Amino acid sequence: MLSIAKKFGSESHIIPVIIGDNKDTVDLCEVLFHNGYFTLPIRPPTVPVGTSRLRLSLTSEIEENELQILKEKIDEVLLAKQPE
């Protein structure tokens, strides 16, 4: 589990995915929920303004490919939000 987290840039089983904007973070959580992922937005005052994030907690049952699929879904949603 820790080896998987390290591949995604974390030193523990918790992987922070910093989004930045509160609305973007909430929107991403909604999209992920509708795709079968339960995530909660972590926003100020829990974290500093401008650093809203998802906090993913890995368990021993997660497979690396499952996390890769989640990462790809997050990237897809964030790319779609970028202005053209």
Short mmCIF file of N, CA, C and O in Angstrom, two decimals:
data_model
loop_
_atom_site.label_atom_id
_atom_site.label_comp_id
_atom_site.label_asym_id
_atom_site.label_seq_id
_atom_site.Cartn_x
_atom_site.Cartn_y
_atom_site.Cartn_z
N MET A 1 0.82 -1.19 0.00
CA MET A 1 0.00 0.00 0.00
C MET A 1 0.87 1.25 0.00
O MET A 1 0.64 2.16 -0.78
N LEU A 2 1.87 1.30 0.86
CA LEU A 2 2.73 2.48 0.92
C LEU A 2 3.52 2.64 -0.38
O LEU A 2 3.74 3.76 -0.84
N SER A 3 3.90 1.54 -0.99
CA SER A 3 4.64 1.64 -2.26
C SER A 3 3.75 2.26 -3.34
O SER A 3 4.24 3.04 -4.17
N ILE A 4 2.47 1.94 -3.32
CA ILE A 4 1.54 2.56 -4.28
C ILE A 4 1.41 4.05 -4.00
O ILE A 4 1.47 4.87 -4.90
N ALA A 5 1.26 4.42 -2.72
CA ALA A 5 1.13 5.84 -2.36
C ALA A 5 2.37 6.62 -2.78
O ALA A 5 2.26 7.74 -3.27
N LYS A 6 3.54 6.03 -2.61
CA LYS A 6 4.78 6.73 -2.99
C LYS A 6 4.83 7.00 -4.48
O LYS A 6 5.35 8.03 -4.91
N LYS A 7 4.28 6.10 -5.29
CA LYS A 7 4.23 6.33 -6.73
C LYS A 7 3.38 7.55 -7.07
O LYS A 7 3.54 8.16 -8.12
N PHE A 8 2.46 7.89 -6.18
CA PHE A 8 1.59 9.03 -6.40
C PHE A 8 2.02 10.24 -5.56
O PHE A 8 1.26 11.17 -5.36
N GLY A 9 3.25 10.19 -5.05
CA GLY A 9 3.84 11.36 -4.39
C GLY A 9 3.55 11.52 -2.92
O GLY A 9 3.71 12.61 -2.38
N SER A 10 3.14 10.47 -2.22
CA SER A 10 2.83 10.57 -0.81
C SER A 10 3.75 9.67 0.01
O SER A 10 4.20 8.64 -0.47
N GLU A 11 4.01 10.08 1.23
CA GLU A 11 4.84 9.29 2.14
C GLU A 11 4.01 8.48 3.12
O GLU A 11 4.55 7.84 4.01
N SER A 12 2.68 8.51 2.97
CA SER A 12 1.81 7.72 3.84
C SER A 12 0.67 7.15 3.01
O SER A 12 0.63 7.34 1.79
N HIS A 13 -0.25 6.48 3.66
CA HIS A 13 -1.39 5.91 2.94
C HIS A 13 -2.42 6.97 2.54
O HIS A 13 -3.38 6.68 1.85
N ILE A 14 -2.20 8.21 2.96
CA ILE A 14 -3.09 9.32 2.60
C ILE A 14 -2.46 10.09 1.45
O ILE A 14 -1.31 10.52 1.53
N ILE A 15 -3.23 10.24 0.38
CA ILE A 15 -2.74 10.95 -0.80
C ILE A 15 -3.55 12.24 -0.95
O ILE A 15 -4.74 12.19 -1.24
N PRO A 16 -2.91 13.39 -0.75
CA PRO A 16 -3.62 14.65 -0.98
C PRO A 16 -3.62 14.98 -2.47
O PRO A 16 -2.61 14.85 -3.15
N VAL A 17 -4.77 15.36 -2.99
CA VAL A 17 -4.89 15.78 -4.37
C VAL A 17 -5.33 17.24 -4.33
O VAL A 17 -6.51 17.54 -4.18
N ILE A 18 -4.37 18.14 -4.40
CA ILE A 18 -4.66 19.57 -4.25
C ILE A 18 -5.26 20.09 -5.56
O ILE A 18 -4.65 19.97 -6.62
N ILE A 19 -6.45 20.65 -5.45
CA ILE A 19 -7.16 21.20 -6.59
C ILE A 19 -7.03 22.73 -6.59
O ILE A 19 -6.82 23.33 -7.61
N GLY A 20 -7.13 23.34 -5.42
CA GLY A 20 -6.98 24.79 -5.30
C GLY A 20 -8.29 25.49 -5.01
O GLY A 20 -8.55 25.92 -3.90
N ASP A 21 -9.12 25.60 -6.02
CA ASP A 21 -10.38 26.33 -5.92
C ASP A 21 -11.44 25.48 -5.22
O ASP A 21 -11.58 24.29 -5.50
N ASN A 22 -12.20 26.11 -4.31
CA ASN A 22 -13.26 25.39 -3.58
C ASN A 22 -14.30 24.78 -4.51
O ASN A 22 -14.65 23.61 -4.39
N LYS A 23 -14.82 25.58 -5.44
CA LYS A 23 -15.88 25.10 -6.34
C LYS A 23 -15.37 23.96 -7.21
O LYS A 23 -16.06 22.95 -7.40
N ASP A 24 -14.17 24.09 -7.75
CA ASP A 24 -13.61 23.03 -8.58
C ASP A 24 -13.46 21.73 -7.78
O ASP A 24 -13.71 20.64 -8.30
N THR A 25 -13.09 21.86 -6.52
CA THR A 25 -12.92 20.68 -5.66
C THR A 25 -14.26 20.01 -5.41
O THR A 25 -14.38 18.79 -5.53
N VAL A 26 -15.27 20.80 -5.09
CA VAL A 26 -16.62 20.25 -4.86
C VAL A 26 -17.15 19.63 -6.15
O VAL A 26 -17.72 18.52 -6.13
N ASP A 27 -16.98 20.30 -7.28
CA ASP A 27 -17.44 19.78 -8.56
C ASP A 27 -16.77 18.44 -8.87
O ASP A 27 -17.43 17.50 -9.33
N LEU A 28 -15.48 18.35 -8.63
CA LEU A 28 -14.75 17.12 -8.88
C LEU A 28 -15.28 15.99 -8.00
O LEU A 28 -15.49 14.87 -8.46
N CYS A 29 -15.55 16.29 -6.74
CA CYS A 29 -16.11 15.28 -5.84
C CYS A 29 -17.44 14.75 -6.36
O CYS A 29 -17.70 13.55 -6.30
N GLU A 30 -18.27 15.65 -6.88
CA GLU A 30 -19.56 15.22 -7.42
C GLU A 30 -19.39 14.30 -8.61
O GLU A 30 -20.06 13.26 -8.72
N VAL A 31 -18.50 14.65 -9.52
CA VAL A 31 -18.26 13.81 -10.70
C VAL A 31 -17.73 12.44 -10.27
O VAL A 31 -18.18 11.41 -10.75
N LEU A 32 -16.78 12.45 -9.35
CA LEU A 32 -16.22 11.18 -8.88
C LEU A 32 -17.29 10.33 -8.20
O LEU A 32 -17.35 9.11 -8.40
N PHE A 33 -18.16 10.96 -7.41
CA PHE A 33 -19.24 10.23 -6.74
C PHE A 33 -20.14 9.54 -7.77
O PHE A 33 -20.50 8.38 -7.61
N HIS A 34 -20.46 10.26 -8.83
CA HIS A 34 -21.34 9.69 -9.86
C HIS A 34 -20.63 8.62 -10.69
O HIS A 34 -21.27 7.94 -11.49
N ASN A 35 -19.31 8.50 -10.50
CA ASN A 35 -18.53 7.46 -11.18
C ASN A 35 -18.11 6.36 -10.21
O ASN A 35 -17.22 5.57 -10.52
N GLY A 36 -18.72 6.36 -9.02
CA GLY A 36 -18.49 5.27 -8.09
C GLY A 36 -17.39 5.48 -7.05
O GLY A 36 -17.02 4.54 -6.36
N TYR A 37 -16.88 6.71 -6.93
CA TYR A 37 -15.84 7.00 -5.95
C TYR A 37 -16.40 7.91 -4.86
O TYR A 37 -16.99 8.94 -5.15
N PHE A 38 -16.23 7.52 -3.61
CA PHE A 38 -16.67 8.36 -2.50
C PHE A 38 -15.50 9.20 -2.04
O PHE A 38 -14.52 8.69 -1.51
N THR A 39 -15.57 10.49 -2.30
CA THR A 39 -14.55 11.43 -1.86
C THR A 39 -15.25 12.62 -1.23
O THR A 39 -16.39 12.93 -1.56
N LEU A 40 -14.56 13.27 -0.35
CA LEU A 40 -15.08 14.49 0.27
C LEU A 40 -14.11 15.63 0.02
O LEU A 40 -12.89 15.42 0.05
N PRO A 41 -14.62 16.82 -0.23
CA PRO A 41 -13.74 17.96 -0.42
C PRO A 41 -13.19 18.45 0.92
O PRO A 41 -13.93 18.55 1.90
N ILE A 42 -11.92 18.73 0.97
CA ILE A 42 -11.29 19.31 2.16
C ILE A 42 -11.02 20.77 1.81
O ILE A 42 -10.25 21.06 0.89
N ARG A 43 -11.68 21.67 2.54
CA ARG A 43 -11.63 23.09 2.21
C ARG A 43 -11.32 23.92 3.44
O ARG A 43 -11.38 23.42 4.56
N PRO A 44 -11.00 25.22 3.23
CA PRO A 44 -10.80 26.09 4.38
C PRO A 44 -12.02 26.07 5.29
O PRO A 44 -13.14 25.92 4.79
N PRO A 45 -11.85 26.13 6.57
CA PRO A 45 -10.63 26.45 7.31
C PRO A 45 -9.75 25.24 7.63
O PRO A 45 -8.72 25.39 8.28
N THR A 46 -10.12 24.05 7.16
CA THR A 46 -9.31 22.87 7.43
C THR A 46 -7.94 22.97 6.77
O THR A 46 -6.94 22.52 7.32
N VAL A 47 -7.90 23.54 5.58
CA VAL A 47 -6.64 23.77 4.85
C VAL A 47 -6.58 25.24 4.47
O VAL A 47 -7.60 25.93 4.46
N PRO A 48 -5.38 25.75 4.14
CA PRO A 48 -5.28 27.17 3.77
C PRO A 48 -6.10 27.50 2.51
O PRO A 48 -6.31 26.65 1.64
N VAL A 49 -6.56 28.75 2.44
CA VAL A 49 -7.30 29.24 1.28
C VAL A 49 -6.45 28.99 0.03
O VAL A 49 -5.24 29.20 0.02
N GLY A 50 -7.13 28.53 -1.03
CA GLY A 50 -6.44 28.28 -2.29
C GLY A 50 -5.80 26.91 -2.39
O GLY A 50 -5.14 26.60 -3.38
N THR A 51 -5.99 26.06 -1.36
CA THR A 51 -5.40 24.72 -1.39
C THR A 51 -6.44 23.64 -1.13
O THR A 51 -6.13 22.58 -0.60
N SER A 52 -7.68 23.89 -1.52
CA SER A 52 -8.72 22.88 -1.36
C SER A 52 -8.29 21.61 -2.06
O SER A 52 -7.59 21.65 -3.08
N ARG A 53 -8.70 20.48 -1.51
CA ARG A 53 -8.17 19.21 -2.01
C ARG A 53 -9.09 18.05 -1.74
O ARG A 53 -10.03 18.14 -0.96
N LEU A 54 -8.75 16.96 -2.39
CA LEU A 54 -9.31 15.66 -2.05
C LEU A 54 -8.27 14.99 -1.17
O LEU A 54 -7.06 15.20 -1.35
N ARG A 55 -8.71 14.20 -0.25
CA ARG A 55 -7.78 13.43 0.58
C ARG A 55 -8.15 11.96 0.39
O ARG A 55 -9.17 11.51 0.89
N LEU A 56 -7.33 11.26 -0.35
CA LEU A 56 -7.58 9.85 -0.62
C LEU A 56 -6.89 9.01 0.44
O LEU A 56 -5.71 9.23 0.73
N SER A 57 -7.60 8.07 1.02
CA SER A 57 -7.04 7.17 2.03
C SER A 57 -7.01 5.76 1.45
O SER A 57 -8.05 5.18 1.16
N LEU A 58 -5.82 5.24 1.28
CA LEU A 58 -5.65 3.91 0.70
C LEU A 58 -5.84 2.83 1.76
O LEU A 58 -5.50 3.02 2.92
N THR A 59 -6.38 1.71 1.31
CA THR A 59 -6.48 0.54 2.17
C THR A 59 -5.65 -0.57 1.54
O THR A 59 -5.22 -0.47 0.38
N SER A 60 -5.46 -1.63 2.27
CA SER A 60 -4.66 -2.74 1.76
C SER A 60 -5.35 -3.46 0.61
O SER A 60 -4.70 -4.23 -0.10
N GLU A 61 -6.61 -3.20 0.40
CA GLU A 61 -7.36 -3.89 -0.65
C GLU A 61 -7.27 -3.20 -2.01
O GLU A 61 -7.67 -3.78 -3.02
N ILE A 62 -6.74 -1.99 -2.07
CA ILE A 62 -6.71 -1.26 -3.33
C ILE A 62 -5.59 -1.80 -4.23
O ILE A 62 -4.51 -2.14 -3.76
N GLU A 63 -5.90 -1.91 -5.49
CA GLU A 63 -4.93 -2.34 -6.49
C GLU A 63 -4.36 -1.10 -7.17
O GLU A 63 -5.05 -0.09 -7.34
N GLU A 64 -3.12 -1.20 -7.59
CA GLU A 64 -2.48 -0.06 -8.24
C GLU A 64 -3.25 0.38 -9.48
O GLU A 64 -3.40 1.58 -9.73
N ASN A 65 -3.77 -0.57 -10.26
CA ASN A 65 -4.50 -0.19 -11.47
C ASN A 65 -5.79 0.57 -11.13
O ASN A 65 -6.22 1.43 -11.89
N GLU A 66 -6.41 0.27 -9.99
CA GLU A 66 -7.61 1.00 -9.57
C GLU A 66 -7.28 2.46 -9.26
O GLU A 66 -8.04 3.37 -9.61
N LEU A 67 -6.15 2.67 -8.63
CA LEU A 67 -5.72 4.03 -8.33
C LEU A 67 -5.34 4.78 -9.61
O LEU A 67 -5.61 5.97 -9.75
N GLN A 68 -4.77 4.08 -10.56
CA GLN A 68 -4.41 4.69 -11.84
C GLN A 68 -5.68 5.12 -12.58
O GLN A 68 -5.71 6.20 -13.17
N ILE A 69 -6.71 4.30 -12.55
CA ILE A 69 -7.98 4.66 -13.18
C ILE A 69 -8.58 5.90 -12.52
O ILE A 69 -9.06 6.81 -13.19
N LEU A 70 -8.52 5.96 -11.19
CA LEU A 70 -9.01 7.14 -10.47
C LEU A 70 -8.21 8.38 -10.87
O LEU A 70 -8.78 9.44 -11.13
N LYS A 71 -6.90 8.25 -10.94
CA LYS A 71 -6.05 9.37 -11.35
C LYS A 71 -6.43 9.87 -12.75
O LYS A 71 -6.53 11.07 -12.98
N GLU A 72 -6.65 8.94 -13.66
CA GLU A 72 -7.03 9.32 -15.02
C GLU A 72 -8.38 10.04 -15.04
O GLU A 72 -8.57 11.00 -15.79
N LYS A 73 -9.32 9.61 -14.20
CA LYS A 73 -10.63 10.27 -14.12
C LYS A 73 -10.47 11.69 -13.58
O LYS A 73 -11.08 12.63 -14.09
N ILE A 74 -9.65 11.85 -12.54
CA ILE A 74 -9.40 13.18 -11.99
C ILE A 74 -8.77 14.07 -13.05
O ILE A 74 -9.21 15.22 -13.24
N ASP A 75 -7.77 13.57 -13.76
CA ASP A 75 -7.12 14.36 -14.82
C ASP A 75 -8.12 14.76 -15.89
O ASP A 75 -8.12 15.90 -16.36
N GLU A 76 -8.99 13.83 -16.27
CA GLU A 76 -10.00 14.10 -17.30
C GLU A 76 -10.93 15.23 -16.87
O GLU A 76 -11.21 16.15 -17.65
N VAL A 77 -11.39 15.19 -15.63
CA VAL A 77 -12.30 16.23 -15.13
C VAL A 77 -11.58 17.57 -15.06
O VAL A 77 -12.13 18.60 -15.48
N LEU A 78 -10.36 17.58 -14.56
CA LEU A 78 -9.63 18.84 -14.43
C LEU A 78 -9.29 19.44 -15.80
O LEU A 78 -9.37 20.66 -15.98
N LEU A 79 -8.94 18.62 -16.76
CA LEU A 79 -8.65 19.12 -18.12
C LEU A 79 -9.90 19.71 -18.75
O LEU A 79 -9.82 20.71 -19.46
N ALA A 80 -11.05 19.11 -18.50
CA ALA A 80 -12.30 19.61 -19.07
C ALA A 80 -12.68 20.97 -18.50
O ALA A 80 -13.38 21.74 -19.14
N LYS A 81 -12.20 21.28 -17.30
CA LYS A 81 -12.52 22.55 -16.64
C LYS A 81 -11.62 23.70 -17.10
O LYS A 81 -11.91 24.86 -16.85
N GLN A 82 -10.51 23.36 -17.75
CA GLN A 82 -9.58 24.41 -18.17
C GLN A 82 -10.18 25.22 -19.32
O GLN A 82 -10.77 24.64 -20.23
N PRO A 83 -9.97 26.54 -19.29
CA PRO A 83 -10.47 27.37 -20.39
C PRO A 83 -9.73 27.06 -21.68
O PRO A 83 -8.54 26.74 -21.66
N GLU A 84 -10.44 27.15 -22.77
CA GLU A 84 -9.83 26.86 -24.08
C GLU A 84 -9.21 28.08 -24.68
O GLU A 84 -9.49 29.16 -24.44
#
